Tab-separated table of C-alpha atoms and ligand atoms in Angstrom:
chain	number	residue	atom	x	y	z
K	7	MET	CA	17.495	12.614	9.337
K	8	GLN	CA	16.657	16.076	10.698
K	9	LYS	CA	16.285	17.248	14.283
K	10	PHE	CA	15.097	20.300	16.069
K	11	VAL	CA	17.419	22.045	18.524
K	12	ILE	CA	15.339	24.203	20.858
K	13	THR	CA	16.433	26.524	23.663
K	14	GLY	CA	13.459	27.175	25.900
K	15	GLY	CA	12.382	30.028	28.101
K	16	ALA	CA	11.448	32.814	25.692
K	17	PRO	CA	7.835	34.026	25.990
K	18	LEU	CA	6.228	33.939	22.582
K	19	SER	CA	4.424	36.965	21.272
K	20	GLY	CA	2.915	38.282	18.024
K	21	HIS	CA	0.481	36.979	15.395
K	22	VAL	CA	0.558	33.583	13.701
K	23	ARG	CA	-1.459	32.528	10.652
K	24	ILE	CA	-2.999	29.154	11.115
K	25	ALA	CA	-2.897	26.967	7.944
K	26	GLY	CA	-5.762	25.051	6.364
K	27	ALA	CA	-6.907	21.921	8.130
K	28	LYS	CA	-4.912	18.764	7.288
K	29	ASN	CA	-7.816	16.523	8.170
K	30	ALA	CA	-10.132	18.397	5.859
K	31	VAL	CA	-7.882	18.951	2.809
K	32	LEU	CA	-6.839	15.285	2.442
K	33	LYS	CA	-10.498	14.279	2.108
K	34	MET	CA	-11.192	17.175	-0.305
K	35	MET	CA	-8.349	15.899	-2.518
K	36	ALA	CA	-10.113	12.561	-2.546
K	37	ALA	CA	-13.458	14.308	-3.298
K	38	ALA	CA	-11.915	15.623	-6.523
K	39	VAL	CA	-11.747	12.021	-7.740
K	40	LEU	CA	-15.547	12.056	-7.995
K	41	THR	CA	-15.570	14.277	-11.079
K	42	ASP	CA	-13.641	14.607	-14.328
K	43	GLU	CA	-13.922	18.399	-14.036
K	44	PRO	CA	-11.238	20.586	-12.389
K	45	CYS	CA	-11.430	21.296	-8.692
K	46	SER	CA	-9.536	24.127	-7.027
K	47	LEU	CA	-8.656	24.187	-3.358
K	48	ARG	CA	-7.414	27.261	-1.456
K	49	ASN	CA	-5.744	27.587	1.993
K	50	VAL	CA	-4.003	24.242	1.372
K	51	PRO	CA	-1.313	23.660	3.985
K	52	LYS	CA	2.242	22.995	2.829
K	53	ILE	CA	2.684	19.730	4.681
K	54	SER	CA	4.102	16.405	3.702
K	55	ASP	CA	0.801	14.507	3.977
K	56	VAL	CA	-0.585	16.678	1.162
K	57	ALA	CA	2.553	16.022	-0.899
K	58	ILE	CA	2.262	12.251	-0.357
K	59	LEU	CA	-1.410	12.072	-1.348
K	60	ARG	CA	-0.664	14.283	-4.302
K	61	GLU	CA	2.046	11.811	-5.444
K	62	VAL	CA	-0.305	8.852	-4.950
K	63	MET	CA	-2.994	10.582	-7.003
K	64	ASN	CA	-0.545	11.507	-9.772
K	65	ASP	CA	0.558	7.854	-9.937
K	66	ILE	CA	-3.042	6.791	-10.326
K	67	GLY	CA	-3.220	9.076	-13.345
K	68	PHE	CA	-4.753	12.246	-11.932
K	69	ASP	CA	-3.471	15.766	-12.478
K	70	VAL	CA	-2.770	17.310	-9.051
K	71	ARG	CA	-0.625	20.435	-8.961
K	72	ARG	CA	0.243	23.183	-6.539
K	73	SER	CA	-0.771	26.645	-7.851
K	74	ASN	CA	0.236	30.094	-6.598
K	75	GLY	CA	0.442	30.603	-2.874
K	76	ASP	CA	-1.763	28.128	-1.002
K	77	GLY	CA	-3.684	26.692	-3.957
K	78	LEU	CA	-4.024	23.108	-5.234
K	79	GLU	CA	-5.559	22.271	-8.618
K	80	LEU	CA	-6.908	18.809	-9.236
K	81	GLN	CA	-8.371	17.037	-12.156
K	82	ALA	CA	-9.207	13.335	-12.247
K	83	ARG	CA	-9.950	12.515	-15.874
K	84	GLU	CA	-9.222	8.824	-15.817
K	85	ALA	CA	-7.523	6.260	-13.504
K	86	THR	CA	-4.799	4.573	-15.533
K	87	TRP	CA	-3.485	2.573	-12.584
K	88	PRO	CA	-6.087	2.284	-9.724
K	89	PHE	CA	-3.558	1.180	-7.140
K	90	VAL	CA	-2.162	2.708	-3.989
K	91	PRO	CA	1.315	1.375	-3.073
K	92	LEU	CA	2.179	0.120	0.381
K	93	GLU	CA	4.985	2.673	0.840
K	94	ALA	CA	2.503	5.480	0.532
K	95	ALA	CA	-0.004	3.887	2.900
K	96	LEU	CA	2.755	3.317	5.473
K	97	LYS	CA	3.649	6.975	5.326
K	98	MET	CA	0.118	8.177	5.444
K	99	ARG	CA	-2.793	6.130	6.642
K	100	ALA	CA	-5.258	8.665	5.214
K	101	SER	CA	-4.572	7.345	1.702
K	102	PHE	CA	-7.322	4.840	2.549
K	103	ILE	CA	-9.761	7.731	1.955
K	104	LEU	CA	-9.433	6.985	-1.782
K	105	LEU	CA	-11.481	3.799	-1.313
K	106	GLY	CA	-14.937	5.391	-1.509
K	107	PRO	CA	-14.326	7.890	-4.315
K	108	MET	CA	-12.427	5.365	-6.489
K	109	LEU	CA	-15.154	2.730	-6.130
K	110	ALA	CA	-17.928	5.271	-6.815
K	111	ARG	CA	-16.347	6.792	-9.908
K	112	PHE	CA	-14.226	4.038	-11.455
K	113	GLY	CA	-15.738	0.875	-9.913
K	114	ARG	CA	-12.441	-0.531	-8.621
K	115	VAL	CA	-9.345	0.116	-6.622
K	116	ILE	CA	-6.573	-1.826	-4.864
K	117	LEU	CA	-5.366	-0.398	-1.559
K	118	PRO	CA	-2.995	-1.769	1.046
K	119	ASN	CA	-4.145	-2.372	4.608
K	120	PRO	CA	-2.812	0.768	6.327
K	121	GLY	CA	-2.443	-1.284	9.482
K	122	GLY	CA	-1.556	0.051	12.852
K	123	ASP	CA	0.720	2.961	13.811
K	124	ARG	CA	2.109	4.563	16.863
K	125	ILE	CA	-1.330	5.396	18.269
K	126	GLY	CA	-2.860	1.909	18.180
K	127	ARG	CA	-4.273	-0.828	15.923
K	128	ARG	CA	-6.449	1.538	13.833
K	129	PRO	CA	-8.511	-1.025	11.902
K	130	VAL	CA	-10.455	-0.170	8.702
K	131	ASP	CA	-13.227	-2.717	9.164
K	132	LEU	CA	-15.907	0.009	9.292
K	133	HIS	CA	-14.824	1.471	5.980
K	134	VAL	CA	-15.073	-1.996	4.449
K	135	MET	CA	-18.393	-2.630	6.076
K	136	ALA	CA	-19.856	0.608	4.640
K	137	MET	CA	-18.730	-0.158	1.094
K	138	GLU	CA	-20.032	-3.736	1.258
K	139	ALA	CA	-23.392	-2.363	2.482
K	140	MET	CA	-23.394	-0.282	-0.771
K	141	GLY	CA	-22.892	-3.413	-2.784
K	142	ALA	CA	-19.105	-3.450	-3.204
K	143	THR	CA	-17.088	-6.662	-3.165
K	144	ILE	CA	-13.890	-6.446	-1.155
K	145	ALA	CA	-11.346	-9.238	-1.075
K	146	TYR	CA	-8.343	-9.079	1.251
K	147	ARG	CA	-5.228	-10.808	-0.127
K	148	ASN	CA	-1.540	-10.465	0.745
K	149	GLY	CA	-2.053	-7.274	2.661
K	150	TYR	CA	-4.161	-5.556	-0.027
K	151	TYR	CA	-7.846	-4.827	-0.366
K	152	PHE	CA	-9.136	-5.589	-3.864
K	153	ALA	CA	-12.353	-3.590	-4.036
K	154	SER	CA	-14.898	-3.522	-6.856
K	155	ALA	CA	-18.365	-2.042	-7.301
K	156	PRO	CA	-21.224	-3.942	-9.058
K	157	PRO	CA	-21.417	-3.339	-12.840
K	158	ASP	CA	-24.363	-0.968	-12.370
K	159	GLY	CA	-22.533	0.933	-9.575
K	160	LEU	CA	-22.862	1.339	-5.849
K	161	LYS	CA	-26.353	1.524	-4.343
K	162	GLY	CA	-27.635	3.612	-1.426
K	163	ALA	CA	-27.774	1.893	1.975
K	164	HIS	CA	-28.656	2.442	5.611
K	165	ILE	CA	-25.373	2.210	7.528
K	166	ARG	CA	-25.062	2.456	11.281
K	167	PHE	CA	-21.495	2.815	12.577
K	168	PRO	CA	-21.059	0.939	15.850
K	169	THR	CA	-18.185	3.365	16.737
K	170	VAL	CA	-17.939	6.961	15.731
K	171	THR	CA	-15.357	7.078	12.937
K	172	VAL	CA	-14.197	10.199	11.147
K	173	MET	CA	-12.670	8.676	8.049
K	174	GLY	CA	-15.215	5.924	7.963
K	175	THR	CA	-17.976	8.497	7.853
K	176	GLU	CA	-16.182	10.405	5.152
K	177	ASN	CA	-15.384	7.369	2.988
K	178	ALA	CA	-19.049	6.232	3.100
K	179	MET	CA	-20.311	9.772	2.359
K	180	LEU	CA	-17.908	10.182	-0.584
K	181	ALA	CA	-19.003	6.880	-2.074
K	182	ALA	CA	-22.670	7.615	-1.482
K	183	THR	CA	-22.634	10.883	-3.511
K	184	LEU	CA	-22.576	8.883	-6.822
K	185	ALA	CA	-24.546	5.801	-5.604
K	186	ARG	CA	-28.027	5.015	-6.812
K	187	GLY	CA	-30.657	6.054	-4.292
K	188	THR	CA	-30.423	7.374	-0.729
K	189	THR	CA	-27.748	6.567	1.848
K	190	VAL	CA	-28.337	7.154	5.511
K	191	LEU	CA	-25.309	7.213	7.832
K	192	ASP	CA	-26.151	6.831	11.500
K	193	ASN	CA	-23.797	7.485	14.420
K	194	ALA	CA	-21.852	9.587	11.921
K	195	ALA	CA	-18.921	11.787	13.062
K	196	LEU	CA	-19.606	15.525	13.647
K	197	GLU	CA	-16.152	17.012	13.140
K	198	PRO	CA	-16.128	20.511	11.506
K	199	GLU	CA	-13.717	19.128	8.868
K	200	ILE	CA	-16.594	16.827	7.759
K	201	ASP	CA	-18.937	19.807	7.448
K	202	ASP	CA	-16.314	21.527	5.333
K	203	LEU	CA	-16.093	18.452	3.128
K	204	ILE	CA	-19.887	18.441	2.840
K	205	ALA	CA	-19.776	22.075	1.740
K	206	MET	CA	-17.247	21.243	-0.990
K	207	LEU	CA	-19.277	18.215	-2.141
K	208	CYS	CA	-22.493	20.280	-2.244
K	209	ALA	CA	-20.636	22.873	-4.387
K	210	MET	CA	-19.787	19.964	-6.747
K	211	GLY	CA	-23.526	19.165	-6.994
K	212	ALA	CA	-23.845	16.488	-4.320
K	213	GLU	CA	-27.004	16.286	-2.219
K	214	ILE	CA	-26.052	15.826	1.386
K	215	GLU	CA	-27.556	16.994	4.630
K	216	ARG	CA	-27.160	16.417	8.338
K	217	SER	CA	-30.723	15.343	9.009
K	218	GLY	CA	-30.641	14.418	12.692
K	219	GLU	CA	-28.395	13.894	15.632
K	220	ARG	CA	-25.349	12.104	14.244
K	221	ARG	CA	-27.204	11.340	10.981
K	222	ILE	CA	-26.061	12.219	7.463
K	223	GLU	CA	-28.347	11.642	4.455
K	224	VAL	CA	-26.940	11.503	0.976
K	225	GLN	CA	-29.137	11.459	-2.107
K	226	GLY	CA	-26.986	9.970	-4.923
K	227	VAL	CA	-26.661	11.923	-8.164
K	228	ALA	CA	-25.565	10.756	-11.652
K	229	ARG	CA	-22.559	13.011	-11.871
K	230	LEU	CA	-20.671	15.731	-10.041
K	231	GLY	CA	-18.928	18.769	-11.435
K	232	GLY	CA	-15.891	20.763	-10.462
K	233	ALA	CA	-15.762	23.291	-7.608
K	234	GLU	CA	-13.604	25.852	-5.920
K	235	HIS	CA	-13.313	25.607	-2.172
K	236	ARG	CA	-11.378	27.326	0.623
K	237	VAL	CA	-10.319	24.910	3.397
K	238	ILE	CA	-11.180	25.869	7.023
K	239	GLY	CA	-8.333	26.647	9.482
K	240	ASP	CA	-6.655	23.762	11.361
K	241	ARG	CA	-7.984	23.621	14.889
K	242	LEU	CA	-5.310	21.104	15.850
K	243	GLU	CA	-2.453	23.401	14.736
K	244	ALA	CA	-4.333	26.293	16.501
K	245	GLU	CA	-4.397	24.318	19.750
K	246	THR	CA	-0.658	23.696	19.537
K	247	PHE	CA	0.120	27.420	19.121
K	248	ALA	CA	-2.350	28.380	21.835
K	249	ILE	CA	-0.518	26.110	24.216
K	250	ALA	CA	2.856	27.463	23.056
K	251	ALA	CA	1.648	30.934	24.058
K	252	ALA	CA	0.201	29.778	27.373
K	253	ILE	CA	3.169	27.617	28.407
K	254	THR	CA	5.728	30.336	27.697
K	255	GLY	CA	3.720	33.053	29.459
K	256	GLY	CA	3.501	34.848	26.116
K	257	ASP	CA	0.800	36.723	24.215
K	258	VAL	CA	-0.058	35.290	20.798
K	259	THR	CA	-2.976	35.954	18.425
K	260	LEU	CA	-3.941	33.132	16.105
K	261	ASP	CA	-5.430	34.266	12.800
K	262	GLY	CA	-7.432	32.191	10.305
K	263	ILE	CA	-9.166	29.953	12.788
K	264	ASP	CA	-12.816	29.772	13.842
K	265	PRO	CA	-12.733	29.679	17.680
K	266	VAL	CA	-16.076	27.864	17.724
K	267	HIS	CA	-14.240	24.769	16.358
K	268	LEU	CA	-11.997	24.943	19.446
K	269	ALA	CA	-14.885	25.102	21.972
K	270	ALA	CA	-13.928	21.892	23.791
K	271	PHE	CA	-10.344	23.102	24.185
K	272	LEU	CA	-11.394	26.565	25.312
K	273	GLU	CA	-13.653	24.973	27.939
K	274	VAL	CA	-10.561	23.250	29.383
K	275	CYS	CA	-8.705	26.645	29.212
K	276	ASP	CA	-11.561	28.144	31.254
K	277	ARG	CA	-11.246	25.406	33.876
K	278	MET	CA	-7.419	25.826	34.050
K	279	GLY	CA	-7.458	29.600	34.172
K	280	VAL	CA	-5.773	30.184	30.784
K	281	GLN	CA	-6.762	33.674	29.597
K	282	TYR	CA	-7.961	34.118	26.000
K	283	GLU	CA	-10.075	36.283	23.812
K	284	ALA	CA	-12.021	34.621	20.974
K	285	ASP	CA	-13.344	36.633	18.111
K	286	ALA	CA	-15.402	34.439	15.808
K	287	SER	CA	-16.209	37.287	13.372
K	288	ALA	CA	-12.512	38.011	12.827
K	289	SER	CA	-11.593	34.272	12.853
K	290	SER	CA	-9.040	34.904	15.561
K	291	LEU	CA	-8.093	33.732	19.056
K	292	ALA	CA	-5.741	35.612	21.327
K	293	ILE	CA	-4.026	33.704	24.145
K	294	ARG	CA	-2.610	35.687	27.040
K	295	GLY	CA	-0.079	33.519	28.847
K	296	THR	CA	-0.522	33.349	32.574
K	297	ALA	CA	2.139	32.796	35.220
K	298	HIS	CA	2.267	29.071	35.638
K	299	THR	CA	1.417	29.191	39.345
K	300	GLU	CA	-2.041	30.374	38.374
K	301	LEU	CA	-2.899	27.351	36.275
K	302	ARG	CA	-5.351	24.923	37.840
K	303	ALA	CA	-5.164	21.104	37.444
K	304	VAL	CA	-7.989	19.465	35.534
K	305	ASP	CA	-9.372	16.093	34.592
K	306	VAL	CA	-9.801	15.579	30.832
K	307	ARG	CA	-11.302	12.804	28.790
K	308	THR	CA	-11.069	12.595	25.012
K	309	ASP	CA	-14.223	12.002	22.971
K	310	PRO	CA	-15.469	12.354	19.393
K	311	TYR	CA	-16.372	15.925	18.414
K	312	PRO	CA	-17.837	18.007	19.971
K	313	GLY	CA	-15.935	16.440	22.867
K	314	PHE	CA	-12.245	17.099	23.655
K	315	ALA	CA	-10.329	15.787	20.639
K	316	THR	CA	-7.818	12.921	21.037
K	317	ASP	CA	-5.383	15.097	19.033
K	318	TYR	CA	-5.565	17.821	21.734
K	319	GLN	CA	-4.519	15.673	24.656
K	320	ALA	CA	-0.794	15.191	24.092
K	321	PRO	CA	-0.087	18.945	23.672
K	322	LEU	CA	-2.322	19.732	26.639
K	323	SER	CA	-0.228	17.407	28.795
K	324	VAL	CA	2.634	19.865	28.605
K	325	LEU	CA	0.394	22.590	30.019
K	326	LEU	CA	-0.709	20.200	32.748
K	327	THR	CA	2.854	19.719	33.895
K	328	GLN	CA	2.771	23.422	34.902
K	329	ALA	CA	-0.636	23.424	36.591
K	330	VAL	CA	-0.918	23.262	40.352
K	331	GLY	CA	-2.000	19.806	41.607
K	332	ALA	CA	-2.815	16.496	39.990
K	333	SER	CA	-4.526	16.327	36.603
K	334	THR	CA	-5.631	13.214	34.721
K	335	ILE	CA	-5.946	12.529	31.057
K	336	HIS	CA	-8.196	9.660	29.909
K	337	GLU	CA	-7.687	8.728	26.243
K	338	THR	CA	-10.811	6.933	24.981
K	339	ILE	CA	-10.308	6.999	21.220
K	340	PHE	CA	-6.960	5.265	20.580
K	341	GLU	CA	-4.904	2.817	22.610
K	342	ASP	CA	-1.145	3.664	22.859
K	343	ARG	CA	-1.629	7.376	22.607
K	344	LEU	CA	0.194	8.275	25.839
K	345	ASP	CA	3.716	7.349	24.673
K	346	HIS	CA	4.809	11.015	24.759
K	347	THR	CA	4.492	10.991	28.560
K	348	ARG	CA	7.633	8.812	28.769
K	349	GLU	CA	9.604	11.451	26.890
K	350	LEU	CA	8.119	14.281	29.036
K	351	VAL	CA	9.307	12.398	32.126
K	352	LYS	CA	12.831	12.551	30.692
K	353	MET	CA	12.423	16.313	30.696
K	354	GLY	CA	11.459	16.397	34.370
K	355	ALA	CA	7.682	15.954	34.252
K	356	ASP	CA	5.940	14.032	37.078
K	357	ILE	CA	3.653	11.691	35.153
K	358	GLU	CA	2.305	8.313	36.232
K	359	LEU	CA	0.637	5.980	33.796
K	360	LEU	CA	-2.429	4.614	35.621
K	361	ASP	CA	-3.146	2.219	32.782
K	362	GLU	CA	-2.820	1.974	28.997
K	363	ARG	CA	-5.267	4.884	28.596
K	364	ARG	CA	-4.960	7.071	31.642
K	365	ALA	CA	-2.159	9.285	32.921
K	366	ARG	CA	-1.852	11.365	36.073
K	367	ILE	CA	0.229	14.510	35.689
K	368	THR	CA	1.302	16.352	38.830
K	369	GLY	CA	2.530	19.886	38.730
K	370	PRO	CA	4.003	22.357	38.658
K	371	THR	CA	7.340	20.782	37.831
K	372	PRO	CA	10.090	22.751	36.028
K	373	LEU	CA	11.086	21.035	32.780
K	374	HIS	CA	14.669	20.837	31.576
K	375	GLY	CA	16.238	20.247	28.177
K	376	ALA	CA	16.815	16.633	27.082
K	377	GLU	CA	17.341	14.468	23.945
K	378	VAL	CA	13.897	13.180	23.069
K	379	GLY	CA	11.979	11.871	20.086
K	380	ILE	CA	8.859	10.086	19.052
K	381	ALA	CA	7.356	8.782	15.811
K	382	ASP	CA	3.933	10.497	15.859
K	383	LEU	CA	2.716	13.812	14.624
K	384	ARG	CA	0.898	15.200	17.746
K	385	ALA	CA	3.443	13.678	20.140
K	386	GLY	CA	6.204	15.381	18.164
K	387	ALA	CA	4.509	18.786	18.524
K	388	THR	CA	4.147	17.990	22.235
K	389	LEU	CA	7.905	17.618	22.647
K	390	ILE	CA	8.446	20.901	20.884
K	391	LEU	CA	6.090	22.611	23.358
K	392	ALA	CA	7.863	21.002	26.261
K	393	ALA	CA	11.248	22.214	24.899
K	394	LEU	CA	9.865	25.755	24.506
K	395	THR	CA	9.207	25.973	28.217
K	396	ALA	CA	12.199	23.912	29.471
K	397	THR	CA	15.357	25.520	30.803
K	398	GLY	CA	18.357	24.726	28.599
K	399	THR	CA	18.490	23.083	25.202
K	400	SER	CA	16.533	20.078	23.865
K	401	VAL	CA	17.271	18.013	20.744
K	402	ILE	CA	14.156	16.463	19.236
K	403	SER	CA	14.311	13.647	16.669
K	404	GLY	CA	11.463	12.228	14.518
K	405	ILE	CA	10.535	15.674	13.222
K	406	GLU	CA	9.513	14.239	9.806
K	407	HIS	CA	6.357	13.198	11.652
K	408	VAL	CA	5.736	16.842	12.694
K	409	ASP	CA	6.205	17.925	9.077
K	410	ARG	CA	3.296	15.626	8.115
K	411	GLY	CA	0.861	17.989	9.657
K	412	TYR	CA	2.424	21.318	10.689
K	413	GLU	CA	3.334	23.863	8.012
K	414	GLN	CA	6.702	25.431	8.594
K	415	ILE	CA	6.398	25.061	12.361
K	416	GLU	CA	9.860	26.319	13.168
K	417	ALA	CA	9.503	29.410	10.943
K	418	LYS	CA	6.216	30.261	12.651
K	419	LEU	CA	7.711	29.749	16.115
K	420	VAL	CA	10.884	31.771	15.320
K	421	ALA	CA	8.649	34.642	14.156
K	422	LEU	CA	7.021	34.584	17.586
K	423	GLY	CA	10.444	34.752	19.365
K	424	ALA	CA	11.304	31.045	19.874
K	425	GLN	CA	14.818	29.737	19.607
K	426	ILE	CA	14.486	26.692	17.318
K	427	ASN	CA	16.772	25.343	14.615
K	428	ARG	CA	16.390	22.477	12.189
K	429	ILE	CA	19.642	20.590	11.806
K	430	GLU	CA	20.767	17.624	9.716
K	431	ALA	CA	21.870	14.827	12.024
E	19	EPU	N1	-12.163	2.479	14.091
E	19	EPU	C1	-12.455	1.073	13.913
E	19	EPU	N2	-12.698	0.662	12.645
E	19	EPU	C2	-12.569	1.462	11.571
E	19	EPU	C3	-12.270	2.825	11.781
E	19	EPU	C4	-12.023	3.283	13.037
E	19	EPU	O1	-12.578	0.373	14.897
E	19	EPU	O2	-12.847	0.982	10.457
E	19	EPU	C5	-11.902	2.939	15.469
E	19	EPU	C6	-10.429	3.417	15.659
E	19	EPU	O3	-9.586	2.352	15.991
E	19	EPU	C7	-10.590	4.418	16.774
E	19	EPU	C8	-12.023	5.041	16.529
E	19	EPU	O4	-12.657	4.115	15.662
E	19	EPU	O5	-10.609	3.755	17.965
E	19	EPU	C9	-11.978	6.418	15.885
E	19	EPU	O6	-11.099	6.385	14.789
E	19	EPU	P1	-11.381	7.277	13.520
E	19	EPU	O7	-11.800	6.353	12.359
E	19	EPU	O8	-12.356	8.403	13.892
E	19	EPU	O9	-9.937	7.913	13.166
E	19	EPU	P2	-9.411	8.305	11.714
E	19	EPU	O10	-10.558	8.758	10.860
E	19	EPU	O11	-8.583	7.207	11.217
E	19	EPU	C10	-9.065	10.826	12.122
E	19	EPU	C11	-7.924	11.784	12.063
E	19	EPU	C12	-7.000	11.541	13.227
E	19	EPU	C13	-7.845	11.765	14.525
E	19	EPU	C14	-9.053	10.828	14.527
E	19	EPU	C15	-9.958	10.981	15.651
E	19	EPU	C16	-7.587	12.072	9.676
E	19	EPU	C17	-6.665	11.839	8.506
E	19	EPU	N3	-7.168	11.597	10.844
E	19	EPU	O12	-8.487	9.571	12.045
E	19	EPU	O13	-6.005	12.533	13.182
E	19	EPU	O14	-7.050	11.526	15.653
E	19	EPU	O15	-9.814	10.992	13.289
E	19	EPU	O16	-10.481	12.290	15.688
E	19	EPU	O17	-8.629	12.698	9.603
E	19	EPU	C18	-3.868	13.449	13.352
E	19	EPU	O18	-4.248	14.410	12.675
E	19	EPU	O19	-2.710	13.410	13.970
E	19	EPU	C19	-4.706	12.260	13.539
E	19	EPU	C20	-4.247	11.101	13.991
C-alpha cells in the first residue's frame, strides 16, 4: 500500500497542464465498441481507471493500446468473451458503460452489478430501464446482469429519465446510435463530457443532436466508422488545482481547460472572493491566492450540470475551512458523500454534520498535520488539499483511489512547489 507524506505551508506557483477528462474518456473508450474500425483518442489521462477499462476491453477481445504520449488506439473487431468480471466492476463502477455499446453492436453482454461504493447506493436501474425500452431483455442472476438484444437489434424509443443521470444518459445514447429508428432521451444530463462524447460519436457517423432543454435525439444508423478525437480537459482536476492555489495563497495558471466548463465553480469563487482570470480562447484559468482572512463564507448546493457539481464539493470544503464565518454544503446527488468531513475534523476543521447530506463549516480554523485516509477519489484529493495548507506533516492513506482519476498528482504538485512524497507503507 502506498501513502502520501505531505508537509504543508508552501504557496504553490507556476503552470500546470490539466489532463483529459476521466469522465469523458471512459465513455469514449466504450464508444469505440460501436465500430470494427480503429478509433484514436488524444489527451487521454494516465490514470488507473483508463488502465482498468483497457484491461476489461482487452479481455473481451478488443485491441486497446497506449500510443505515443497521451494517445490511445482502440479497435473492436469482435467480442470473443462478452463478459465483465466482478473484480473490474468493483474497482471501477464505470465499466457498466459497456452495457449499451455491447448490446447495440454484439447483441449480448454479461456485466456484474457494480453495487454501491463510498458515495452511496448508486443503483443502475435507469440504465436497465433504458435498454429494456429499446427492446433488450435483461435478467439479473447471482449478481450479474445477463443482457441481450432482440435478433433484429435494438429499436428506438422515447425514454424519460425520472432522475438526471450522467452514465444512464450516455449508455442509452451509445445504444441508440445503432438502434432502428429514432430515440428521444428526455431529462437527459447536460455535462460537457457528454457533449464531447456526442462530438466523437458524430465523427464516427452517428446522428445525434440536443434538440431541446434536457432532450437528446438520436437517429439510429446501420453502422459507424472509426474516428480520431481529442478529449476535453478535466474540469474536476482543474477545480482541485484551483483550490490548491487558492488555499496556499499561491498563484497558479491551469492550462488545457475550458473555463466555461467551470462556470458554477467560478461563480462560487466570485462569492467567496477568490481572485482568478479566465481566458477561454487560451483554454486557461489563472488563480491568484488570496490571504485567507479575505475569503467569505458561502452556502453551496450540488446539482446536475450546469449546477455546482457533486465532485466539486469535497475539495471546496477545504477552502471553506479558511473562509470567515459559517458556510454550508448541501449534497443533493449522492448520499454518504460527506465522509471526508470526519477526516478534516481530525486536522482541526470546525465542521458539524447537520444531517446525512448537509454540513456546516465554520472558519477560519488553522489546519494541522494528521494521519488521515479515505477510500474515495474526490475525498482523497480533498485530504491532499487540506495537507497542503496544514502546518506540519500529514500522512494520507488510500491514495490508490486518487490515482483512479488524477494523473501524476504528486509530480504536478511538486512542480508547483509542494512538499509531497509517495511512500510504500
Ligand atoms: N441513479 C439512479 N439510478 C441509476 C443511475 C443513477 O437512481 O440507474 C441516481 C444516482 O444514485 C444518483 C443520481 O442518479 O443519485 C446521479 O447519478 P449519475 O448516474 O449521474 O452518476 P454516474 O453517472 O454514475 C457520474 C460520474 C461521477 C459523478 C456523477 C454525477 C462517471 C464515470 N462518473 O457518475 O463521477 O459524480 O456522474 O455528476 O462519469 C468521480 O469522477 O469521482 C465521480 C464519482
